[in-house]
Amino acid sequence: MSRLGDLGARLYRGEVGVDFVGRRKVWYGVSVLITILAFAGLMVRGLHMGVEFEGGAVFTTPATNVSVEEARHVAEEASGSQALVQTLGDDGSMRIQVSGLDTEQSNATREAIAEELGIPTDSLNAEVIGPSWGNQIANKAWQGLGIFLVLVVIYLAIAFEWRMALAALIALIHDLTITVGVYALVGFEVTPGTVIGLLTILGYSLYDTVVVFDGLKEQTRHFNRQTRFTYAELANRSLNGTLVRSINTSVVALLPVGALLFIGGGLLGGGMLNDIALSLFVGLTAGAYSSIVIATPLVADFKMREAEVKAQDKRVLAKRVKRAEGGDEDLQEEQEAAGASAPADESVEPAGDDEPAAVGAPAPRGPRRQPAARSRGRGRPSGKRR
């Protein structure tokens, strides 16, 4: 068995673990800091919206010896707006994108760019995009996002409970905020491909969160029937049990997306493919982080505020103190009570003094009674034969 597989098995059995729930305030602080940076980027730099949302013109040049920096300078001087220049191949052709231009401004900018670059005006292709189309796309995207979040909350509330639905919603908003903040800080252009990527990462983040919640539900199903673990400890055990699976899923998902981003976009000039890959890469990373250190700790926080859970945790802690003082007699009484109350497939396994029992393991069988000694006469009455 590989080291990673052995680690996963040990995490699942509870032999080792990371105290995610116990250190939840640290993770909350990290998330708050990242969110503040994201909002700061949005307030200071803002999002660089593409021509599909703000309107503008896209010019495609033929093969030329002009560098990207020179073409950007010429386009900005001619239009008076910020320009985005990308190479389209090895022959030197380029795509010059300028936002906020109408038809008349586009024609004037086209002539100026052609003159400065030394190419015929007819060979410089121009495409004008109106802002109304971008507004329709943006409105549809917001509608789709709102409907998606509502359906997610309803599904999780039915399949699990409202606390898990609320925690999943907070984790999704957390992932969106980080992704949008990275776009603002880096200065990447927001295109329809970016919107597609954002909607995609919501589905992935939700999938990873549901996997973790399913393990939490199974681990805490008979929480009130045992006195070995508090709710926070059971939540942490379930999270560690699915930790390696979450990491493996995230790595496998990030590898092809990273190839699209760094190889397809960086070396081949992927265009819209690059926009989709960037949002996917940032969103998948944020989703893996939030499903592990945000969603489950939030559920534990919500549950530990309930009176029933508080009372059970007090009983667990009191039993733990009594067990440490009373020795094996209290432990034997607890094992007998757990074996009598727990169902056949969800019993509690006893453990030694230094190792807690594993929740969900089969209950031990008590010592077998020795059969009563039979008489040598095998049930015949004593006495002399007649």
CSV table of C-alpha atoms in Angstrom, one decimal:
chain,number,residue,atom,x,y,z
A,1,MET,CA,0.0,0.0,0.0
A,2,SER,CA,1.3,3.5,-0.8
A,3,ARG,CA,2.1,6.0,1.8
A,4,LEU,CA,-0.8,8.1,0.9
A,5,GLY,CA,-3.2,5.2,0.9
A,6,ASP,CA,-1.8,4.1,4.3
A,7,LEU,CA,-2.3,7.6,5.6
A,8,GLY,CA,-5.9,7.7,4.3
A,9,ALA,CA,-6.6,4.4,6.0
A,10,ARG,CA,-5.2,5.6,9.3
A,11,LEU,CA,-7.2,8.9,9.0
A,12,TYR,CA,-10.4,6.9,8.4
A,13,ARG,CA,-9.8,4.6,11.4
A,14,GLY,CA,-9.1,7.7,13.6
A,15,GLU,CA,-5.5,6.6,14.4
A,16,VAL,CA,-4.1,10.0,13.2
A,17,GLY,CA,-5.9,13.2,12.4
A,18,VAL,CA,-5.8,17.0,12.0
A,19,ASP,CA,-7.8,19.0,14.4
A,20,PHE,CA,-9.7,21.1,11.8
A,21,VAL,CA,-12.8,21.7,14.0
A,22,GLY,CA,-10.8,22.5,17.1
A,23,ARG,CA,-8.8,25.1,15.2
A,24,ARG,CA,-11.7,26.5,13.3
A,25,LYS,CA,-11.1,30.0,14.5
A,26,VAL,CA,-7.7,30.0,12.8
A,27,TRP,CA,-9.3,28.9,9.5
A,28,TYR,CA,-12.0,31.5,9.9
A,29,GLY,CA,-9.4,34.2,10.4
A,30,VAL,CA,-7.5,33.1,7.3
A,31,SER,CA,-10.8,33.1,5.2
A,32,VAL,CA,-11.7,36.6,6.6
A,33,LEU,CA,-8.3,37.9,5.6
A,34,ILE,CA,-8.5,36.5,2.1
A,35,THR,CA,-12.1,37.9,1.8
A,36,ILE,CA,-10.9,41.4,2.9
A,37,LEU,CA,-8.1,41.3,0.3
A,38,ALA,CA,-10.6,40.3,-2.3
A,39,PHE,CA,-12.9,43.2,-1.4
A,40,ALA,CA,-10.0,45.6,-1.4
A,41,GLY,CA,-9.0,44.5,-4.9
A,42,LEU,CA,-12.6,45.1,-6.0
A,43,MET,CA,-12.8,48.5,-4.4
A,44,VAL,CA,-9.4,49.7,-5.6
A,45,ARG,CA,-8.9,48.1,-9.0
A,46,GLY,CA,-12.3,46.8,-9.9
A,47,LEU,CA,-13.0,44.2,-12.5
A,48,HIS,CA,-11.7,44.6,-16.0
A,49,MET,CA,-14.9,43.8,-18.0
A,50,GLY,CA,-14.5,42.7,-21.5
A,51,VAL,CA,-16.0,44.1,-24.6
A,52,GLU,CA,-18.8,41.5,-24.4
A,53,PHE,CA,-20.1,43.4,-21.3
A,54,GLU,CA,-19.1,47.0,-21.8
A,55,GLY,CA,-19.2,47.1,-25.6
A,56,GLY,CA,-16.3,48.1,-27.8
A,57,ALA,CA,-14.3,47.0,-30.8
A,58,VAL,CA,-12.0,44.0,-31.7
A,59,PHE,CA,-9.4,44.6,-34.4
A,60,THR,CA,-7.6,41.7,-36.0
A,61,THR,CA,-4.3,42.5,-37.7
A,62,PRO,CA,-2.6,40.5,-40.4
A,63,ALA,CA,1.0,39.2,-40.1
A,64,THR,CA,3.2,42.1,-38.9
A,65,ASN,CA,6.6,42.7,-37.2
A,66,VAL,CA,5.2,45.0,-34.6
A,67,SER,CA,5.5,43.9,-31.0
A,68,VAL,CA,2.7,43.5,-28.6
A,69,GLU,CA,3.8,46.5,-26.5
A,70,GLU,CA,4.0,48.7,-29.6
A,71,ALA,CA,0.5,47.6,-30.8
A,72,ARG,CA,-0.9,48.3,-27.3
A,73,HIS,CA,0.6,51.8,-27.2
A,74,VAL,CA,-0.7,52.6,-30.7
A,75,ALA,CA,-4.2,51.4,-29.9
A,76,GLU,CA,-4.4,53.3,-26.6
A,77,GLU,CA,-3.1,56.5,-28.2
A,78,ALA,CA,-5.6,56.1,-31.1
A,79,SER,CA,-8.7,55.3,-29.0
A,80,GLY,CA,-7.9,57.0,-25.6
A,81,SER,CA,-9.0,53.8,-23.8
A,82,GLN,CA,-7.2,50.8,-22.4
A,83,ALA,CA,-6.4,48.2,-25.0
A,84,LEU,CA,-5.8,44.4,-24.6
A,85,VAL,CA,-3.5,42.9,-27.2
A,86,GLN,CA,-3.0,39.1,-27.8
A,87,THR,CA,-0.9,37.3,-30.4
A,88,LEU,CA,-2.9,34.8,-32.5
A,89,GLY,CA,0.0,32.7,-33.9
A,90,ASP,CA,3.6,32.5,-34.9
A,91,ASP,CA,3.1,34.7,-38.0
A,92,GLY,CA,2.7,37.9,-35.9
A,93,SER,CA,-1.0,38.5,-36.3
A,94,MET,CA,-2.6,40.1,-33.3
A,95,ARG,CA,-6.0,40.7,-31.7
A,96,ILE,CA,-6.5,44.2,-30.4
A,97,GLN,CA,-9.5,44.7,-28.1
A,98,VAL,CA,-10.6,48.2,-27.0
A,99,SER,CA,-13.6,48.7,-24.7
A,100,GLY,CA,-16.1,51.5,-24.8
A,101,LEU,CA,-16.1,52.4,-28.5
A,102,ASP,CA,-19.1,53.0,-30.7
A,103,THR,CA,-19.2,52.6,-34.4
A,104,GLU,CA,-17.8,56.0,-35.3
A,105,GLN,CA,-15.0,55.8,-32.7
A,106,SER,CA,-14.2,52.3,-34.0
A,107,ASN,CA,-13.8,53.5,-37.6
A,108,ALA,CA,-11.5,56.3,-36.5
A,109,THR,CA,-9.5,54.0,-34.3
A,110,ARG,CA,-9.2,51.5,-37.1
A,111,GLU,CA,-7.7,54.0,-39.5
A,112,ALA,CA,-5.3,55.4,-36.9
A,113,ILE,CA,-4.1,51.9,-35.9
A,114,ALA,CA,-3.6,50.9,-39.6
A,115,GLU,CA,-1.6,54.0,-40.3
A,116,GLU,CA,0.6,53.7,-37.3
A,117,LEU,CA,1.3,50.0,-37.9
A,118,GLY,CA,1.9,50.5,-41.6
A,119,ILE,CA,-0.8,48.1,-42.9
A,120,PRO,CA,-3.7,48.8,-45.3
A,121,THR,CA,-6.9,49.8,-43.6
A,122,ASP,CA,-8.9,47.1,-45.5
A,123,SER,CA,-6.6,44.3,-44.1
A,124,LEU,CA,-7.4,45.4,-40.5
A,125,ASN,CA,-10.6,43.5,-39.6
A,126,ALA,CA,-12.9,45.3,-37.1
A,127,GLU,CA,-15.8,43.9,-35.1
A,128,VAL,CA,-18.0,46.3,-33.1
A,129,ILE,CA,-19.9,44.8,-30.1
A,130,GLY,CA,-22.8,46.8,-28.5
A,131,PRO,CA,-23.1,46.9,-24.7
A,132,SER,CA,-26.7,45.7,-24.8
A,133,TRP,CA,-25.6,42.1,-25.6
A,134,GLY,CA,-23.3,42.2,-22.6
A,135,ASN,CA,-26.0,43.4,-20.3
A,136,GLN,CA,-28.3,40.5,-21.4
A,137,ILE,CA,-25.5,38.0,-20.7
A,138,ALA,CA,-24.8,39.5,-17.3
A,139,ASN,CA,-28.5,39.5,-16.3
A,140,LYS,CA,-28.8,35.8,-17.4
A,141,ALA,CA,-25.7,34.9,-15.4
A,142,TRP,CA,-27.1,36.5,-12.3
A,143,GLN,CA,-30.4,34.8,-12.7
A,144,GLY,CA,-28.8,31.5,-13.2
A,145,LEU,CA,-26.6,32.0,-10.1
A,146,GLY,CA,-29.6,33.0,-8.0
A,147,ILE,CA,-31.7,30.0,-9.1
A,148,PHE,CA,-28.7,27.7,-8.6
A,149,LEU,CA,-28.1,28.9,-5.0
A,150,VAL,CA,-31.8,28.5,-4.1
A,151,LEU,CA,-32.0,25.0,-5.4
A,152,VAL,CA,-28.8,24.1,-3.6
A,153,VAL,CA,-30.2,25.3,-0.3
A,154,ILE,CA,-33.5,23.5,-0.8
A,155,TYR,CA,-31.8,20.2,-1.7
A,156,LEU,CA,-29.3,20.3,1.2
A,157,ALA,CA,-32.1,21.2,3.7
A,158,ILE,CA,-34.1,18.2,2.6
A,159,ALA,CA,-31.2,15.7,2.2
A,160,PHE,CA,-29.4,16.8,5.3
A,161,GLU,CA,-30.6,19.7,7.5
A,162,TRP,CA,-30.8,23.5,7.3
A,163,ARG,CA,-27.5,24.0,9.2
A,164,MET,CA,-25.6,22.1,6.5
A,165,ALA,CA,-27.5,24.0,3.8
A,166,LEU,CA,-26.5,27.3,5.4
A,167,ALA,CA,-22.9,26.2,5.8
A,168,ALA,CA,-22.7,25.1,2.2
A,169,LEU,CA,-24.2,28.4,1.0
A,170,ILE,CA,-21.6,30.3,3.0
A,171,ALA,CA,-18.8,28.1,1.5
A,172,LEU,CA,-20.1,28.8,-2.0
A,173,ILE,CA,-20.2,32.5,-1.4
A,174,HIS,CA,-16.7,32.3,0.0
A,175,ASP,CA,-15.4,30.5,-3.2
A,176,LEU,CA,-17.1,33.1,-5.4
A,177,THR,CA,-15.6,36.0,-3.4
A,178,ILE,CA,-12.1,34.6,-3.6
A,179,THR,CA,-12.3,34.0,-7.3
A,180,VAL,CA,-13.7,37.4,-8.1
A,181,GLY,CA,-11.1,39.0,-5.9
A,182,VAL,CA,-8.2,37.2,-7.7
A,183,TYR,CA,-9.6,38.5,-11.0
A,184,ALA,CA,-9.6,42.0,-9.6
A,185,LEU,CA,-6.1,41.8,-8.1
A,186,VAL,CA,-4.5,40.2,-11.1
A,187,GLY,CA,-6.3,42.3,-13.6
A,188,PHE,CA,-7.6,39.6,-15.9
A,189,GLU,CA,-10.4,40.4,-18.2
A,190,VAL,CA,-13.9,39.2,-17.4
A,191,THR,CA,-15.5,37.5,-20.4
A,192,PRO,CA,-18.4,35.1,-20.9
A,193,GLY,CA,-15.9,32.3,-20.5
A,194,THR,CA,-15.2,33.6,-17.0
A,195,VAL,CA,-18.9,33.4,-16.2
A,196,ILE,CA,-19.1,29.9,-17.5
A,197,GLY,CA,-16.1,29.0,-15.3
A,198,LEU,CA,-17.7,30.5,-12.2
A,199,LEU,CA,-20.9,28.6,-12.7
A,200,THR,CA,-18.8,25.4,-13.1
A,201,ILE,CA,-16.8,25.8,-9.9
A,202,LEU,CA,-20.0,26.2,-7.9
A,203,GLY,CA,-21.1,22.7,-9.0
A,204,TYR,CA,-17.7,21.2,-8.1
A,205,SER,CA,-17.5,23.0,-4.7
A,206,LEU,CA,-21.0,21.7,-3.9
A,207,TYR,CA,-20.0,18.2,-4.8
A,208,ASP,CA,-17.0,18.2,-2.5
A,209,THR,CA,-19.0,19.7,0.3
A,210,VAL,CA,-21.8,17.1,0.0
A,211,VAL,CA,-19.2,14.3,0.2
A,212,VAL,CA,-17.9,15.7,3.4
A,213,PHE,CA,-21.4,16.2,4.8
A,214,ASP,CA,-22.4,12.7,4.0
A,215,GLY,CA,-19.6,11.3,6.1
A,216,LEU,CA,-20.5,13.7,8.9
A,217,LYS,CA,-24.1,12.5,8.8
A,218,GLU,CA,-23.1,8.9,9.1
A,219,GLN,CA,-20.6,9.6,11.9
A,220,THR,CA,-23.1,11.5,14.0
A,221,ARG,CA,-26.2,9.4,13.3
A,222,HIS,CA,-26.3,7.9,16.8
A,223,PHE,CA,-24.6,10.8,18.6
A,224,ASN,CA,-26.9,10.6,21.7
A,225,ARG,CA,-26.3,6.8,22.1
A,226,GLN,CA,-22.6,7.1,23.0
A,227,THR,CA,-20.6,8.9,25.6
A,228,ARG,CA,-17.1,8.6,24.1
A,229,PHE,CA,-17.0,11.6,21.8
A,230,THR,CA,-18.3,15.2,21.7
A,231,TYR,CA,-20.0,16.4,18.6
A,232,ALA,CA,-16.9,18.4,17.6
A,233,GLU,CA,-14.7,15.3,17.9
A,234,LEU,CA,-17.1,13.3,15.8
A,235,ALA,CA,-17.2,16.0,13.1
A,236,ASN,CA,-13.4,16.1,13.1
A,237,ARG,CA,-13.2,12.3,12.8
A,238,SER,CA,-15.6,12.3,9.8
A,239,LEU,CA,-13.6,15.2,8.2
A,240,ASN,CA,-10.3,13.4,8.5
A,241,GLY,CA,-12.0,10.2,7.1
A,242,THR,CA,-12.7,12.0,3.8
A,243,LEU,CA,-9.6,14.2,3.8
A,244,VAL,CA,-7.5,12.1,1.5
A,245,ARG,CA,-10.5,11.6,-0.9
A,246,SER,CA,-11.1,15.3,-1.1
A,247,ILE,CA,-7.4,16.0,-1.8
A,248,ASN,CA,-7.2,13.3,-4.4
A,249,THR,CA,-10.3,14.6,-6.2
A,250,SER,CA,-9.0,18.2,-6.1
A,251,VAL,CA,-5.6,17.3,-7.5
A,252,VAL,CA,-7.1,15.2,-10.3
A,253,ALA,CA,-9.4,18.0,-11.2
A,254,LEU,CA,-6.7,20.7,-11.0
A,255,LEU,CA,-4.2,18.9,-13.2
A,256,PRO,CA,-6.1,19.2,-16.6
A,257,VAL,CA,-7.3,22.7,-15.7
A,258,GLY,CA,-3.7,23.7,-14.9
A,259,ALA,CA,-2.6,22.3,-18.3
A,260,LEU,CA,-5.3,24.4,-20.0
A,261,LEU,CA,-4.2,27.5,-18.1
A,262,PHE,CA,-0.4,27.3,-18.2
A,263,ILE,CA,0.2,25.4,-21.4
A,264,GLY,CA,-2.9,26.2,-23.5
A,265,GLY,CA,-3.1,29.8,-22.4
A,266,GLY,CA,0.5,30.7,-21.7
A,267,LEU,CA,2.2,29.0,-24.6
A,268,LEU,CA,-0.6,28.7,-27.2
A,269,GLY,CA,-2.7,31.8,-26.5
A,270,GLY,CA,-5.9,30.1,-25.6
A,271,GLY,CA,-8.2,33.1,-25.7
A,272,MET,CA,-11.6,32.3,-24.1
A,273,LEU,CA,-10.2,28.9,-23.2
A,274,ASN,CA,-7.7,30.7,-21.0
A,275,ASP,CA,-10.5,32.7,-19.3
A,276,ILE,CA,-12.4,29.6,-18.5
A,277,ALA,CA,-9.3,27.8,-17.2
A,278,LEU,CA,-8.3,30.7,-14.9
A,279,SER,CA,-11.7,30.9,-13.2
A,280,LEU,CA,-11.8,27.1,-12.9
A,281,PHE,CA,-8.2,26.9,-11.4
A,282,VAL,CA,-8.9,29.5,-8.8
A,283,GLY,CA,-12.4,28.3,-8.0
A,284,LEU,CA,-11.4,24.6,-7.7
A,285,THR,CA,-8.6,25.5,-5.3
A,286,ALA,CA,-10.9,27.7,-3.2
A,287,GLY,CA,-13.6,25.0,-3.2
A,288,ALA,CA,-11.3,22.3,-2.0
A,289,TYR,CA,-10.2,24.6,0.8
A,290,SER,CA,-13.7,25.7,1.9
A,291,SER,CA,-15.1,22.2,1.9
A,292,ILE,CA,-12.5,21.0,4.3
A,293,VAL,CA,-11.8,24.0,6.7
A,294,ILE,CA,-15.0,26.1,6.4
A,295,ALA,CA,-18.1,23.9,5.7
A,296,THR,CA,-17.8,21.2,8.4
A,297,PRO,CA,-16.4,23.5,11.1
A,298,LEU,CA,-19.4,25.8,10.5
A,299,VAL,CA,-21.8,22.9,10.9
A,300,ALA,CA,-20.1,22.0,14.1
A,301,ASP,CA,-20.4,25.5,15.4
A,302,PHE,CA,-24.2,25.6,14.5
A,303,LYS,CA,-24.8,22.2,16.1
A,304,MET,CA,-22.9,23.0,19.3
A,305,ARG,CA,-25.3,25.9,20.0
A,306,GLU,CA,-28.2,23.4,20.4
A,307,ALA,CA,-29.4,22.6,23.9
A,308,GLU,CA,-29.5,18.9,23.2
A,309,VAL,CA,-26.0,18.8,21.8
A,310,LYS,CA,-24.7,20.9,24.7
A,311,ALA,CA,-26.2,18.5,27.2
A,312,GLN,CA,-24.8,15.5,25.4
A,313,ASP,CA,-21.3,17.0,25.3
A,314,LYS,CA,-21.5,17.7,29.0
A,315,ARG,CA,-22.4,14.0,29.6
A,316,VAL,CA,-19.5,12.9,27.4
A,317,LEU,CA,-17.0,15.2,29.3
A,318,ALA,CA,-18.4,14.1,32.7
A,319,LYS,CA,-18.2,10.4,31.7
A,320,ARG,CA,-14.6,11.0,30.6
A,321,VAL,CA,-13.7,12.5,33.9
A,322,LYS,CA,-15.5,9.7,35.8
A,323,ARG,CA,-13.8,7.1,33.6
A,324,ALA,CA,-10.4,8.5,34.4
A,325,GLU,CA,-11.1,8.4,38.1
A,326,GLY,CA,-13.2,5.2,38.4
A,327,GLY,CA,-11.1,2.9,36.2
A,328,ASP,CA,-12.4,-0.1,34.4
A,329,GLU,CA,-15.7,-0.5,36.3
A,330,ASP,CA,-17.2,2.6,34.7
A,331,LEU,CA,-15.8,1.6,31.3
A,332,GLN,CA,-17.4,-1.8,31.6
A,333,GLU,CA,-20.8,-0.3,32.6
A,334,GLU,CA,-20.7,2.1,29.6
A,335,GLN,CA,-19.8,-0.7,27.2
A,336,GLU,CA,-22.7,-2.9,28.4
A,337,ALA,CA,-25.1,0.1,28.1
A,338,ALA,CA,-23.8,1.0,24.6
A,339,GLY,CA,-24.0,-2.6,23.5
A,340,ALA,CA,-27.6,-2.9,24.7
A,341,SER,CA,-28.8,0.4,23.2
A,342,ALA,CA,-27.0,0.6,19.9
A,343,PRO,CA,-28.5,-1.2,16.9
A,344,ALA,CA,-26.7,-4.2,15.4
A,345,ASP,CA,-25.0,-2.3,12.6
A,346,GLU,CA,-24.2,0.9,14.5
A,347,SER,CA,-22.9,-0.3,17.8
A,348,VAL,CA,-20.0,1.2,19.7
A,349,GLU,CA,-16.8,-0.8,20.0
A,350,PRO,CA,-15.0,-0.7,23.4
A,351,ALA,CA,-11.4,0.3,23.6
A,352,GLY,CA,-8.6,0.3,26.1
A,353,ASP,CA,-8.0,3.0,28.6
A,354,ASP,CA,-5.7,4.9,26.3
A,355,GLU,CA,-7.6,4.4,23.0
A,356,PRO,CA,-11.2,5.6,22.4
A,357,ALA,CA,-13.7,3.3,20.8
A,358,ALA,CA,-14.4,3.7,17.1
A,359,VAL,CA,-17.9,4.9,16.4
A,360,GLY,CA,-19.7,2.7,13.9
A,361,ALA,CA,-17.7,-0.5,14.7
A,362,PRO,CA,-19.5,-3.7,15.7
A,363,ALA,CA,-20.1,-4.2,19.4
A,364,PRO,CA,-18.0,-6.8,21.2
A,365,ARG,CA,-19.5,-10.0,22.4
A,366,GLY,CA,-19.5,-10.7,26.1
A,367,PRO,CA,-17.8,-13.6,27.7
A,368,ARG,CA,-19.5,-16.9,26.9
A,369,ARG,CA,-21.2,-18.7,29.7
A,370,GLN,CA,-19.7,-22.0,30.5
A,371,PRO,CA,-22.2,-24.9,30.2
A,372,ALA,CA,-23.3,-26.4,33.5
A,373,ALA,CA,-21.5,-29.6,34.4
A,374,ARG,CA,-23.7,-32.6,33.7
A,375,SER,CA,-24.0,-35.5,36.0
A,376,ARG,CA,-22.3,-38.7,35.2
A,377,GLY,CA,-25.6,-40.4,34.9
A,378,ARG,CA,-26.7,-38.0,32.1
A,379,GLY,CA,-30.0,-37.1,33.8
A,380,ARG,CA,-30.7,-40.5,35.3
A,381,PRO,CA,-32.1,-40.5,38.8
A,382,SER,CA,-29.6,-41.4,41.5
A,383,GLY,CA,-30.0,-44.5,43.5
A,384,LYS,CA,-29.6,-48.2,43.2
A,385,ARG,CA,-31.2,-50.1,40.4
A,386,ARG,CA,-33.8,-52.4,41.2
